[in-house]
């Protein structure tokens, strides 16, 4: 009995990476690339006009109408519920990767790993089995000793969102009517729970860590 052809769409803002993924797919007779695009706008347009089974998408892919990261993934799951989703990322922040997995994304590949993992991940997605490439798998605690990252408290989340939005500790304290020391403690504790040590990394990975920024001038 012949195997079904799995139709795959590729989305990545780097042409060289798109070419590498497409080349890996072309080596497998049961896989067919229906298109390779560079942002979320082109991806959604492709999916609206073509039949697709699996999407291999970059996590950080700015510039498109439908955003990237969790925003794009949520859109795809809502509007194309039958799609299998595979996420590729060049980020190696354990908090971000585990948050992505906790949101229901079970097929995650690191760009640091060989593209040979792409066909394997597609096969796993088609069979509804989890697939994590080696560099991603090592970011998860070992079975039996797993320790979930503690969730941010509502106040810690609030402080971090305001901080990455551009407010200082003093400004946050004034806005929330709390003591400066309290705000500083909540920021430090929240960053520790996310596995982030430096302010620069907090800003860099804010969207990947689920910190939705707000306009500082909004009361």
Short mmCIF file of N, CA, C and O in Angstrom, two decimals, residues 83-192:
data_model
loop_
_atom_site.label_atom_id
_atom_site.label_comp_id
_atom_site.label_asym_id
_atom_site.label_seq_id
_atom_site.Cartn_x
_atom_site.Cartn_y
_atom_site.Cartn_z
N UNK A 83 -4.10 21.53 11.00
CA UNK A 83 -2.67 21.60 10.70
C UNK A 83 -1.83 21.00 11.83
O UNK A 83 -2.14 21.18 13.00
N UNK A 84 -0.76 20.30 11.46
CA UNK A 84 0.26 19.94 12.43
C UNK A 84 1.33 21.04 12.38
O UNK A 84 1.73 21.46 11.30
N UNK A 85 1.78 21.48 13.55
CA UNK A 85 2.73 22.59 13.62
C UNK A 85 4.08 22.14 14.16
O UNK A 85 4.15 21.48 15.20
N UNK A 86 5.12 22.51 13.44
CA UNK A 86 6.50 22.27 13.88
C UNK A 86 7.18 23.63 13.99
O UNK A 86 7.14 24.42 13.05
N UNK A 87 7.80 23.88 15.13
CA UNK A 87 8.44 25.18 15.37
C UNK A 87 9.95 25.00 15.38
O UNK A 87 10.48 24.12 16.06
N UNK A 88 10.64 25.86 14.60
CA UNK A 88 12.10 25.91 14.65
C UNK A 88 12.52 27.20 15.33
O UNK A 88 11.88 28.24 15.16
N UNK A 89 13.58 27.15 16.12
CA UNK A 89 14.02 28.34 16.83
C UNK A 89 15.54 28.35 16.99
O UNK A 89 16.17 27.29 17.11
N UNK A 90 16.08 29.54 16.97
CA UNK A 90 17.50 29.71 17.25
C UNK A 90 17.74 30.11 18.69
O UNK A 90 18.88 30.29 19.12
N UNK A 91 16.66 30.27 19.45
CA UNK A 91 16.76 30.66 20.86
C UNK A 91 16.96 29.42 21.72
O UNK A 91 16.43 28.35 21.42
N UNK A 92 17.70 29.59 22.82
CA UNK A 92 17.95 28.44 23.69
C UNK A 92 17.59 28.74 25.15
O UNK A 92 18.18 28.20 26.06
N UNK A 93 16.60 29.63 25.34
CA UNK A 93 16.17 29.95 26.69
C UNK A 93 15.23 28.85 27.21
O UNK A 93 14.15 28.65 26.65
N UNK A 94 15.62 28.12 28.25
CA UNK A 94 14.77 27.03 28.75
C UNK A 94 13.35 27.48 29.08
O UNK A 94 12.39 26.76 28.79
N UNK A 95 13.20 28.66 29.67
CA UNK A 95 11.86 29.13 30.04
C UNK A 95 10.99 29.30 28.80
O UNK A 95 9.81 28.93 28.81
N UNK A 96 11.56 29.86 27.73
CA UNK A 96 10.79 30.06 26.52
C UNK A 96 10.42 28.73 25.87
O UNK A 96 9.27 28.51 25.48
N UNK A 97 11.38 27.82 25.78
CA UNK A 97 11.13 26.52 25.16
C UNK A 97 10.08 25.74 25.94
O UNK A 97 9.14 25.17 25.37
N UNK A 98 10.19 25.73 27.26
CA UNK A 98 9.23 24.98 28.06
C UNK A 98 7.86 25.64 28.05
O UNK A 98 6.83 24.95 28.08
N UNK A 99 7.82 26.96 27.95
CA UNK A 99 6.55 27.66 27.83
C UNK A 99 5.89 27.31 26.50
O UNK A 99 4.66 27.09 26.44
N UNK A 100 6.67 27.23 25.44
CA UNK A 100 6.16 26.86 24.13
C UNK A 100 5.59 25.45 24.16
O UNK A 100 4.48 25.19 23.66
N UNK A 101 6.32 24.53 24.77
CA UNK A 101 5.86 23.15 24.88
C UNK A 101 4.59 23.06 25.74
O UNK A 101 3.65 22.32 25.41
N UNK A 102 4.56 23.84 26.82
CA UNK A 102 3.40 23.83 27.70
C UNK A 102 2.15 24.37 27.01
O UNK A 102 1.03 24.03 27.39
N UNK A 103 2.34 25.20 25.98
CA UNK A 103 1.20 25.76 25.26
C UNK A 103 0.60 24.75 24.27
O UNK A 103 -0.42 25.04 23.64
N UNK A 104 1.23 23.59 24.16
CA UNK A 104 0.69 22.55 23.29
C UNK A 104 1.48 22.29 22.03
O UNK A 104 1.08 21.48 21.19
N UNK A 105 2.62 22.95 21.86
CA UNK A 105 3.48 22.70 20.70
C UNK A 105 4.42 21.54 21.05
O UNK A 105 5.32 21.68 21.88
N UNK A 106 4.21 20.41 20.40
CA UNK A 106 4.95 19.19 20.75
C UNK A 106 6.06 18.84 19.77
O UNK A 106 6.69 17.80 19.91
N UNK A 107 6.27 19.69 18.78
CA UNK A 107 7.30 19.42 17.78
C UNK A 107 8.18 20.67 17.67
O UNK A 107 7.79 21.66 17.03
N UNK A 108 9.35 20.63 18.29
CA UNK A 108 10.22 21.79 18.38
C UNK A 108 11.62 21.40 17.93
O UNK A 108 12.19 20.42 18.43
N UNK A 109 12.19 22.18 17.01
CA UNK A 109 13.52 21.91 16.48
C UNK A 109 14.42 23.11 16.73
O UNK A 109 14.00 24.25 16.59
N UNK A 110 15.68 22.83 17.05
CA UNK A 110 16.67 23.89 17.17
C UNK A 110 17.38 24.08 15.84
O UNK A 110 17.72 23.10 15.16
N UNK A 111 17.62 25.33 15.47
CA UNK A 111 18.36 25.60 14.24
C UNK A 111 19.82 25.19 14.36
O UNK A 111 20.53 25.12 13.35
N UNK A 112 20.25 24.90 15.59
CA UNK A 112 21.62 24.43 15.80
C UNK A 112 21.76 22.96 15.44
O UNK A 112 22.88 22.47 15.27
N UNK A 113 20.64 22.25 15.33
CA UNK A 113 20.68 20.82 15.00
C UNK A 113 20.59 20.61 13.49
O UNK A 113 20.17 21.49 12.75
N UNK A 114 20.97 19.43 13.06
CA UNK A 114 20.99 19.10 11.63
C UNK A 114 19.58 19.13 11.03
O UNK A 114 18.61 18.77 11.69
N UNK A 115 19.49 19.55 9.77
CA UNK A 115 18.19 19.61 9.11
C UNK A 115 17.58 18.23 8.87
O UNK A 115 16.41 18.12 8.50
N UNK A 116 18.35 17.18 9.11
CA UNK A 116 17.80 15.82 8.98
C UNK A 116 16.69 15.58 10.00
O UNK A 116 15.89 14.65 9.84
N UNK A 117 16.63 16.43 11.03
CA UNK A 117 15.56 16.28 12.02
C UNK A 117 14.23 16.79 11.48
O UNK A 117 13.17 16.46 12.04
N UNK A 118 14.24 17.57 10.41
CA UNK A 118 12.99 18.11 9.87
C UNK A 118 12.07 17.00 9.36
O UNK A 118 10.91 16.92 9.78
N UNK A 119 12.53 16.11 8.46
CA UNK A 119 11.65 15.02 8.03
C UNK A 119 11.19 14.13 9.18
O UNK A 119 10.03 13.68 9.19
N UNK A 120 12.07 13.90 10.14
CA UNK A 120 11.69 13.07 11.29
C UNK A 120 10.59 13.73 12.10
O UNK A 120 9.65 13.08 12.57
N UNK A 121 10.71 15.05 12.28
CA UNK A 121 9.69 15.79 13.02
C UNK A 121 8.36 15.79 12.26
O UNK A 121 7.29 15.70 12.87
N UNK A 122 8.43 15.91 10.93
CA UNK A 122 7.21 15.89 10.12
C UNK A 122 6.50 14.54 10.26
O UNK A 122 5.27 14.48 10.43
N UNK A 123 7.28 13.47 10.21
CA UNK A 123 6.70 12.13 10.36
C UNK A 123 6.06 11.97 11.74
O UNK A 123 4.98 11.39 11.88
N UNK A 124 6.74 12.49 12.76
CA UNK A 124 6.20 12.42 14.12
C UNK A 124 4.92 13.24 14.25
O UNK A 124 3.94 12.80 14.86
N UNK A 125 4.93 14.44 13.66
CA UNK A 125 3.73 15.29 13.72
C UNK A 125 2.57 14.62 13.01
O UNK A 125 1.43 14.65 13.50
N UNK A 126 2.83 14.00 11.87
CA UNK A 126 1.79 13.32 11.11
C UNK A 126 1.20 12.17 11.92
O UNK A 126 -0.01 11.88 11.82
N UNK A 127 2.03 11.53 12.74
CA UNK A 127 1.58 10.40 13.56
C UNK A 127 1.14 10.82 14.96
O UNK A 127 0.89 9.98 15.81
N UNK A 128 1.09 12.14 15.19
CA UNK A 128 0.68 12.68 16.50
C UNK A 128 1.61 12.22 17.63
O UNK A 128 1.17 11.91 18.73
N UNK A 129 2.91 12.18 17.33
CA UNK A 129 3.91 11.86 18.34
C UNK A 129 4.79 13.07 18.58
O UNK A 129 5.10 13.83 17.65
N UNK A 130 5.23 13.25 19.81
CA UNK A 130 6.10 14.38 20.15
C UNK A 130 7.46 14.22 19.50
O UNK A 130 7.97 13.10 19.37
N UNK A 131 8.07 15.34 19.11
CA UNK A 131 9.43 15.30 18.58
C UNK A 131 10.18 16.56 19.01
O UNK A 131 9.76 17.68 18.69
N UNK A 132 11.27 16.35 19.70
CA UNK A 132 12.17 17.45 20.10
C UNK A 132 13.56 17.12 19.58
O UNK A 132 14.07 16.02 19.82
N UNK A 133 14.17 18.05 18.86
CA UNK A 133 15.53 17.79 18.38
C UNK A 133 16.49 17.79 19.58
O UNK A 133 16.14 18.28 20.66
N UNK A 134 17.68 17.22 19.44
CA UNK A 134 18.58 17.03 20.59
C UNK A 134 18.85 18.27 21.42
O UNK A 134 18.82 18.23 22.65
N UNK A 135 19.13 19.41 20.76
CA UNK A 135 19.44 20.62 21.52
C UNK A 135 18.24 21.14 22.30
O UNK A 135 18.39 21.80 23.33
N UNK A 136 17.04 20.85 21.80
CA UNK A 136 15.82 21.24 22.52
C UNK A 136 15.55 20.28 23.66
O UNK A 136 15.23 20.69 24.78
N UNK A 137 15.71 18.99 23.40
CA UNK A 137 15.41 17.98 24.42
C UNK A 137 16.25 18.17 25.68
O UNK A 137 15.78 17.94 26.79
N UNK A 138 17.49 18.62 25.51
CA UNK A 138 18.36 18.77 26.67
C UNK A 138 17.97 19.95 27.56
O UNK A 138 18.47 20.09 28.67
N UNK A 139 17.08 20.81 27.06
CA UNK A 139 16.61 21.94 27.87
C UNK A 139 15.50 21.55 28.82
O UNK A 139 15.11 22.33 29.68
N UNK A 140 15.01 20.31 28.68
CA UNK A 140 13.95 19.84 29.56
C UNK A 140 14.55 19.03 30.70
O UNK A 140 15.51 18.28 30.49
N UNK A 141 14.00 19.16 31.92
CA UNK A 141 14.50 18.36 33.04
C UNK A 141 14.34 16.87 32.74
O UNK A 141 13.42 16.46 32.04
N UNK A 142 15.25 16.08 33.28
CA UNK A 142 15.18 14.63 33.08
C UNK A 142 13.91 14.08 33.72
O UNK A 142 13.43 14.56 34.73
N UNK A 143 13.36 13.04 33.10
CA UNK A 143 12.17 12.40 33.65
C UNK A 143 12.45 11.86 35.04
O UNK A 143 13.50 11.31 35.30
N UNK A 144 11.49 11.98 35.90
CA UNK A 144 11.64 11.49 37.26
C UNK A 144 12.19 12.55 38.18
O UNK A 144 12.02 12.48 39.38
N UNK A 145 12.89 13.53 37.63
CA UNK A 145 13.41 14.62 38.44
C UNK A 145 12.91 15.96 37.92
O UNK A 145 13.49 17.00 38.20
N UNK A 146 11.86 15.88 37.13
CA UNK A 146 11.33 17.11 36.53
C UNK A 146 10.86 18.07 37.61
O UNK A 146 10.21 17.70 38.57
N UNK A 147 11.21 19.33 37.40
CA UNK A 147 10.76 20.38 38.32
C UNK A 147 10.27 21.55 37.49
O UNK A 147 11.02 22.23 36.82
N UNK A 148 8.96 21.74 37.50
CA UNK A 148 8.37 22.78 36.65
C UNK A 148 8.83 24.16 37.10
O UNK A 148 9.01 24.44 38.28
N UNK A 149 9.02 25.03 36.13
CA UNK A 149 9.33 26.42 36.45
C UNK A 149 8.12 27.05 37.12
O UNK A 149 7.00 26.96 36.63
N UNK A 150 8.37 27.66 38.26
CA UNK A 150 7.25 28.26 39.01
C UNK A 150 6.60 29.36 38.19
O UNK A 150 7.26 30.16 37.54
N UNK A 151 5.28 29.38 38.20
CA UNK A 151 4.54 30.40 37.45
C UNK A 151 4.69 31.75 38.13
O UNK A 151 4.79 31.86 39.35
N UNK A 152 4.71 32.78 37.31
CA UNK A 152 4.75 34.14 37.85
C UNK A 152 3.46 34.43 38.60
O UNK A 152 2.38 34.05 38.17
N UNK A 153 3.58 35.14 39.71
CA UNK A 153 2.38 35.62 40.39
C UNK A 153 1.81 36.76 39.55
O UNK A 153 2.53 37.37 38.75
N UNK A 154 0.53 37.09 39.70
CA UNK A 154 -0.05 38.20 38.94
C UNK A 154 0.72 39.50 39.11
O UNK A 154 0.91 40.26 38.15
N UNK A 155 1.20 39.78 40.33
CA UNK A 155 1.92 41.03 40.57
C UNK A 155 3.30 41.00 39.94
O UNK A 155 3.78 42.02 39.42
N UNK A 156 3.98 39.85 39.98
CA UNK A 156 5.29 39.74 39.32
C UNK A 156 5.14 39.93 37.82
O UNK A 156 5.93 40.63 37.19
N UNK A 157 4.12 39.31 37.25
CA UNK A 157 3.87 39.44 35.82
C UNK A 157 3.59 40.90 35.46
O UNK A 157 4.13 41.42 34.47
N UNK A 158 2.78 41.55 36.26
CA UNK A 158 2.44 42.95 36.03
C UNK A 158 3.68 43.84 36.05
O UNK A 158 3.86 44.70 35.18
N UNK A 159 4.55 43.62 37.03
CA UNK A 159 5.76 44.43 37.16
C UNK A 159 6.69 44.20 35.97
O UNK A 159 7.23 45.16 35.40
N UNK A 160 6.88 42.94 35.56
CA UNK A 160 7.78 42.65 34.45
C UNK A 160 7.25 43.22 33.14
O UNK A 160 8.03 43.73 32.31
N UNK A 161 5.94 43.13 32.92
CA UNK A 161 5.36 43.68 31.70
C UNK A 161 5.59 45.19 31.64
O UNK A 161 5.97 45.74 30.61
N UNK A 162 5.36 45.88 32.75
CA UNK A 162 5.57 47.32 32.79
C UNK A 162 7.05 47.67 32.60
O UNK A 162 7.40 48.65 31.94
N UNK A 163 7.92 46.84 33.18
CA UNK A 163 9.36 47.10 33.07
C UNK A 163 9.83 46.97 31.62
O UNK A 163 10.55 47.84 31.12
N UNK A 164 9.41 45.90 30.92
CA UNK A 164 9.85 45.73 29.53
C UNK A 164 9.14 46.72 28.61
O UNK A 164 9.56 46.93 27.47
N UNK A 165 8.08 47.36 29.11
CA UNK A 165 7.40 48.41 28.34
C UNK A 165 8.14 49.73 28.42
O UNK A 165 7.80 50.68 27.72
N UNK A 166 9.15 49.81 29.31
CA UNK A 166 9.98 51.01 29.36
C UNK A 166 9.90 51.81 30.63
O UNK A 166 10.54 52.86 30.75
N UNK A 167 9.11 51.36 31.59
CA UNK A 167 9.00 52.10 32.85
C UNK A 167 10.13 51.72 33.80
O UNK A 167 10.57 50.58 33.84
N UNK A 168 10.58 52.68 34.59
CA UNK A 168 11.60 52.42 35.61
C UNK A 168 10.93 51.85 36.86
O UNK A 168 9.70 51.86 36.99
N UNK A 169 11.76 51.37 37.79
CA UNK A 169 11.23 50.85 39.05
C UNK A 169 10.43 51.93 39.77
O UNK A 169 9.33 51.68 40.29
N UNK A 170 10.97 53.15 39.80
CA UNK A 170 10.26 54.25 40.46
C UNK A 170 8.93 54.53 39.80
O UNK A 170 7.91 54.76 40.48
N UNK A 171 8.91 54.54 38.47
CA UNK A 171 7.67 54.82 37.75
C UNK A 171 6.63 53.73 37.96
O UNK A 171 5.43 54.00 38.08
N UNK A 172 7.10 52.47 38.01
CA UNK A 172 6.16 51.36 38.26
C UNK A 172 5.58 51.48 39.67
O UNK A 172 4.38 51.26 39.89
N UNK A 173 6.44 51.81 40.64
CA UNK A 173 5.97 51.95 42.02
C UNK A 173 4.91 53.04 42.12
O UNK A 173 3.89 52.86 42.80
N UNK A 174 5.14 54.16 41.44
CA UNK A 174 4.16 55.25 41.45
C UNK A 174 2.86 54.82 40.79
O UNK A 174 1.77 55.07 41.30
N UNK A 175 2.99 54.17 39.66
CA UNK A 175 1.80 53.77 38.90
C UNK A 175 0.95 52.75 39.65
O UNK A 175 -0.28 52.81 39.63
N UNK A 176 1.61 51.80 40.33
CA UNK A 176 0.88 50.74 41.02
C UNK A 176 0.64 51.06 42.49
O UNK A 176 0.02 50.25 43.20
N UNK A 177 1.14 52.21 42.94
CA UNK A 177 0.98 52.63 44.33
C UNK A 177 1.55 51.59 45.29
O UNK A 177 0.92 51.18 46.26
N UNK A 178 2.78 51.16 44.98
CA UNK A 178 3.50 50.25 45.86
C UNK A 178 4.86 50.85 46.18
O UNK A 178 5.34 51.75 45.48
N UNK A 179 5.50 50.31 47.20
CA UNK A 179 6.82 50.78 47.58
C UNK A 179 7.84 50.36 46.52
O UNK A 179 7.73 49.29 45.92
N UNK A 180 8.85 51.22 46.33
CA UNK A 180 9.90 50.93 45.37
C UNK A 180 10.58 49.59 45.69
O UNK A 180 10.87 48.80 44.78
N UNK A 181 10.83 49.33 46.97
CA UNK A 181 11.48 48.09 47.37
C UNK A 181 10.63 46.88 47.00
O UNK A 181 11.14 45.84 46.57
N UNK A 182 9.32 47.00 47.15
CA UNK A 182 8.40 45.91 46.81
C UNK A 182 8.47 45.61 45.31
O UNK A 182 8.55 44.45 44.89
N UNK A 183 8.45 46.67 44.49
CA UNK A 183 8.52 46.49 43.04
C UNK A 183 9.84 45.84 42.64
O UNK A 183 9.87 44.92 41.81
N UNK A 184 10.94 46.30 43.25
CA UNK A 184 12.24 45.73 42.93
C UNK A 184 12.31 44.25 43.27
O UNK A 184 12.84 43.44 42.51
N UNK A 185 11.73 43.88 44.42
CA UNK A 185 11.71 42.48 44.83
C UNK A 185 10.88 41.63 43.89
O UNK A 185 11.28 40.52 43.50
N UNK A 186 9.71 42.15 43.49
CA UNK A 186 8.84 41.40 42.59
C UNK A 186 9.49 41.22 41.22
O UNK A 186 9.36 40.17 40.59
N UNK A 187 10.22 42.24 40.77
CA UNK A 187 10.94 42.12 39.50
C UNK A 187 12.04 41.05 39.60
O UNK A 187 12.16 40.18 38.72
N UNK A 188 12.82 41.10 40.65
CA UNK A 188 13.92 40.15 40.82
C UNK A 188 13.40 38.72 40.94
O UNK A 188 13.93 37.79 40.32
N UNK A 189 12.35 38.54 41.72
CA UNK A 189 11.78 37.21 41.91
C UNK A 189 11.18 36.68 40.62
O UNK A 189 11.36 35.50 40.27
N UNK A 190 10.48 37.55 39.90
CA UNK A 190 9.89 37.13 38.63
C UNK A 190 10.93 36.71 37.62
O UNK A 190 10.78 35.70 36.93
N UNK A 191 12.02 37.48 37.53
CA UNK A 191 13.08 37.14 36.59
C UNK A 191 13.72 35.80 36.97
O UNK A 191 14.05 34.99 36.09
N UNK A 192 13.89 35.56 38.25
CA UNK A 192 14.48 34.30 38.70
C UNK A 192 13.60 33.11 38.29
O UNK A 192 14.10 32.06 37.87
#
